[in-house]
Amino acid sequence: MGHHPSAGPTPGNGAPPGAWDATEVTGTSISGVDVLCTPQGYRLLEVNKVPGGFFLLGEDAQRAAMTAMYELAVQTAEKTAGALVH
């Protein structure tokens, strides 16, 4: 499989652990893998079979979606942190 340098990480050059496996599981050779770096390590959020397709929505829809995902991530992190403390 060929790889253009601007296409992002390849196995062994900075891709988070499991990201390349996640791409293979979808049956694609190129995908966008969303990961979150946490104190416990990387967490796989999703694998996009059409990387960059999100940008078809337009700027306002992108901003609203990203804000909602961020707020959900913060709420989940706060609940998880609270559960670990108690």
JSON list of C-alpha atoms in Angstrom, two decimals:
[
{"chain": "A", "resi": 1, "resn": "MET", "atom": "CA", "xyz": [0.00, 0.00, 0.00]},
{"chain": "A", "resi": 2, "resn": "GLY", "atom": "CA", "xyz": [1.38, 3.41, -0.91]},
{"chain": "A", "resi": 3, "resn": "HIS", "atom": "CA", "xyz": [1.33, 6.29, 1.53]},
{"chain": "A", "resi": 4, "resn": "HIS", "atom": "CA", "xyz": [1.59, 9.99, 0.80]},
{"chain": "A", "resi": 5, "resn": "PRO", "atom": "CA", "xyz": [3.56, 11.81, 3.55]},
{"chain": "A", "resi": 6, "resn": "SER", "atom": "CA", "xyz": [0.76, 14.36, 4.04]},
{"chain": "A", "resi": 7, "resn": "ALA", "atom": "CA", "xyz": [-1.82, 11.63, 4.66]},
{"chain": "A", "resi": 8, "resn": "GLY", "atom": "CA", "xyz": [-0.90, 11.24, 8.33]},
{"chain": "A", "resi": 9, "resn": "PRO", "atom": "CA", "xyz": [0.64, 8.56, 10.52]},
{"chain": "A", "resi": 10, "resn": "THR", "atom": "CA", "xyz": [1.58, 5.11, 9.34]},
{"chain": "A", "resi": 11, "resn": "PRO", "atom": "CA", "xyz": [2.36, 2.13, 11.57]},
{"chain": "A", "resi": 12, "resn": "GLY", "atom": "CA", "xyz": [5.38, 2.97, 13.67]},
{"chain": "A", "resi": 13, "resn": "ASN", "atom": "CA", "xyz": [5.61, 6.69, 12.91]},
{"chain": "A", "resi": 14, "resn": "GLY", "atom": "CA", "xyz": [3.43, 8.23, 15.59]},
{"chain": "A", "resi": 15, "resn": "ALA", "atom": "CA", "xyz": [0.01, 6.63, 15.23]},
{"chain": "A", "resi": 16, "resn": "PRO", "atom": "CA", "xyz": [-1.50, 5.88, 18.66]},
{"chain": "A", "resi": 17, "resn": "PRO", "atom": "CA", "xyz": [-1.52, 2.19, 19.63]},
{"chain": "A", "resi": 18, "resn": "GLY", "atom": "CA", "xyz": [-4.46, 0.40, 18.02]},
{"chain": "A", "resi": 19, "resn": "ALA", "atom": "CA", "xyz": [-5.21, 3.12, 15.45]},
{"chain": "A", "resi": 20, "resn": "TRP", "atom": "CA", "xyz": [-3.81, 1.15, 12.53]},
{"chain": "A", "resi": 21, "resn": "ASP", "atom": "CA", "xyz": [-5.65, -2.01, 13.67]},
{"chain": "A", "resi": 22, "resn": "ALA", "atom": "CA", "xyz": [-8.88, 0.00, 13.84]},
{"chain": "A", "resi": 23, "resn": "THR", "atom": "CA", "xyz": [-8.41, 1.01, 10.20]},
{"chain": "A", "resi": 24, "resn": "GLU", "atom": "CA", "xyz": [-7.84, -2.60, 9.14]},
{"chain": "A", "resi": 25, "resn": "VAL", "atom": "CA", "xyz": [-10.99, -3.75, 10.99]},
{"chain": "A", "resi": 26, "resn": "THR", "atom": "CA", "xyz": [-13.12, -1.40, 8.87]},
{"chain": "A", "resi": 27, "resn": "GLY", "atom": "CA", "xyz": [-11.76, -2.99, 5.71]},
{"chain": "A", "resi": 28, "resn": "THR", "atom": "CA", "xyz": [-10.27, 0.26, 4.43]},
{"chain": "A", "resi": 29, "resn": "SER", "atom": "CA", "xyz": [-6.71, 1.22, 3.65]},
{"chain": "A", "resi": 30, "resn": "ILE", "atom": "CA", "xyz": [-7.27, 4.86, 4.59]},
{"chain": "A", "resi": 31, "resn": "SER", "atom": "CA", "xyz": [-9.46, 6.15, 7.40]},
{"chain": "A", "resi": 32, "resn": "GLY", "atom": "CA", "xyz": [-9.62, 8.90, 9.94]},
{"chain": "A", "resi": 33, "resn": "VAL", "atom": "CA", "xyz": [-9.16, 7.53, 13.46]},
{"chain": "A", "resi": 34, "resn": "ASP", "atom": "CA", "xyz": [-10.27, 9.85, 16.24]},
{"chain": "A", "resi": 35, "resn": "VAL", "atom": "CA", "xyz": [-8.47, 9.27, 19.52]},
{"chain": "A", "resi": 36, "resn": "LEU", "atom": "CA", "xyz": [-8.48, 11.04, 22.85]},
{"chain": "A", "resi": 37, "resn": "CYS", "atom": "CA", "xyz": [-5.34, 11.18, 24.96]},
{"chain": "A", "resi": 38, "resn": "THR", "atom": "CA", "xyz": [-6.25, 10.65, 28.63]},
{"chain": "A", "resi": 39, "resn": "PRO", "atom": "CA", "xyz": [-4.14, 10.16, 31.76]},
{"chain": "A", "resi": 40, "resn": "GLN", "atom": "CA", "xyz": [-4.95, 6.44, 31.42]},
{"chain": "A", "resi": 41, "resn": "GLY", "atom": "CA", "xyz": [-3.71, 6.34, 27.82]},
{"chain": "A", "resi": 42, "resn": "TYR", "atom": "CA", "xyz": [-5.26, 6.67, 24.38]},
{"chain": "A", "resi": 43, "resn": "ARG", "atom": "CA", "xyz": [-9.01, 6.06, 23.95]},
{"chain": "A", "resi": 44, "resn": "LEU", "atom": "CA", "xyz": [-10.39, 5.25, 20.50]},
{"chain": "A", "resi": 45, "resn": "LEU", "atom": "CA", "xyz": [-13.44, 7.41, 19.78]},
{"chain": "A", "resi": 46, "resn": "GLU", "atom": "CA", "xyz": [-14.35, 6.44, 16.23]},
{"chain": "A", "resi": 47, "resn": "VAL", "atom": "CA", "xyz": [-13.06, 5.32, 12.86]},
{"chain": "A", "resi": 48, "resn": "ASN", "atom": "CA", "xyz": [-14.20, 7.38, 9.87]},
{"chain": "A", "resi": 49, "resn": "LYS", "atom": "CA", "xyz": [-14.27, 5.44, 6.61]},
{"chain": "A", "resi": 50, "resn": "VAL", "atom": "CA", "xyz": [-14.52, 8.77, 4.77]},
{"chain": "A", "resi": 51, "resn": "PRO", "atom": "CA", "xyz": [-11.88, 10.96, 6.41]},
{"chain": "A", "resi": 52, "resn": "GLY", "atom": "CA", "xyz": [-12.61, 14.62, 5.94]},
{"chain": "A", "resi": 53, "resn": "GLY", "atom": "CA", "xyz": [-16.28, 14.02, 5.13]},
{"chain": "A", "resi": 54, "resn": "PHE", "atom": "CA", "xyz": [-17.20, 16.05, 8.22]},
{"chain": "A", "resi": 55, "resn": "PHE", "atom": "CA", "xyz": [-16.15, 19.20, 6.37]},
{"chain": "A", "resi": 56, "resn": "LEU", "atom": "CA", "xyz": [-19.02, 18.77, 3.91]},
{"chain": "A", "resi": 57, "resn": "LEU", "atom": "CA", "xyz": [-21.39, 19.99, 6.65]},
{"chain": "A", "resi": 58, "resn": "GLY", "atom": "CA", "xyz": [-20.29, 23.62, 6.59]},
{"chain": "A", "resi": 59, "resn": "GLU", "atom": "CA", "xyz": [-18.63, 25.70, 9.28]},
{"chain": "A", "resi": 60, "resn": "ASP", "atom": "CA", "xyz": [-21.67, 26.33, 11.52]},
{"chain": "A", "resi": 61, "resn": "ALA", "atom": "CA", "xyz": [-22.66, 22.66, 11.65]},
{"chain": "A", "resi": 62, "resn": "GLN", "atom": "CA", "xyz": [-19.04, 21.65, 12.28]},
{"chain": "A", "resi": 63, "resn": "ARG", "atom": "CA", "xyz": [-18.77, 24.11, 15.17]},
{"chain": "A", "resi": 64, "resn": "ALA", "atom": "CA", "xyz": [-22.04, 22.91, 16.72]},
{"chain": "A", "resi": 65, "resn": "ALA", "atom": "CA", "xyz": [-21.03, 19.25, 16.41]},
{"chain": "A", "resi": 66, "resn": "MET", "atom": "CA", "xyz": [-17.55, 19.83, 17.84]},
{"chain": "A", "resi": 67, "resn": "THR", "atom": "CA", "xyz": [-18.97, 21.86, 20.75]},
{"chain": "A", "resi": 68, "resn": "ALA", "atom": "CA", "xyz": [-21.45, 19.09, 21.57]},
{"chain": "A", "resi": 69, "resn": "MET", "atom": "CA", "xyz": [-18.73, 16.40, 21.40]},
{"chain": "A", "resi": 70, "resn": "TYR", "atom": "CA", "xyz": [-16.40, 18.47, 23.59]},
{"chain": "A", "resi": 71, "resn": "GLU", "atom": "CA", "xyz": [-19.11, 19.08, 26.20]},
{"chain": "A", "resi": 72, "resn": "LEU", "atom": "CA", "xyz": [-19.96, 15.37, 26.26]},
{"chain": "A", "resi": 73, "resn": "ALA", "atom": "CA", "xyz": [-16.28, 14.49, 26.67]},
{"chain": "A", "resi": 74, "resn": "VAL", "atom": "CA", "xyz": [-15.94, 16.94, 29.59]},
{"chain": "A", "resi": 75, "resn": "GLN", "atom": "CA", "xyz": [-19.09, 15.59, 31.29]},
{"chain": "A", "resi": 76, "resn": "THR", "atom": "CA", "xyz": [-17.90, 12.01, 30.84]},
{"chain": "A", "resi": 77, "resn": "ALA", "atom": "CA", "xyz": [-14.45, 12.87, 32.20]},
{"chain": "A", "resi": 78, "resn": "GLU", "atom": "CA", "xyz": [-15.98, 14.59, 35.22]},
{"chain": "A", "resi": 79, "resn": "LYS", "atom": "CA", "xyz": [-18.23, 11.60, 35.96]},
{"chain": "A", "resi": 80, "resn": "THR", "atom": "CA", "xyz": [-15.33, 9.19, 35.52]},
{"chain": "A", "resi": 81, "resn": "ALA", "atom": "CA", "xyz": [-13.06, 11.26, 37.76]},
{"chain": "A", "resi": 82, "resn": "GLY", "atom": "CA", "xyz": [-15.81, 11.43, 40.40]},
{"chain": "A", "resi": 83, "resn": "ALA", "atom": "CA", "xyz": [-16.33, 7.67, 40.24]},
{"chain": "A", "resi": 84, "resn": "LEU", "atom": "CA", "xyz": [-12.60, 7.07, 40.70]},
{"chain": "A", "resi": 85, "resn": "VAL", "atom": "CA", "xyz": [-12.43, 9.38, 43.73]},
{"chain": "A", "resi": 86, "resn": "HIS", "atom": "CA", "xyz": [-15.33, 7.82, 45.61]}
]
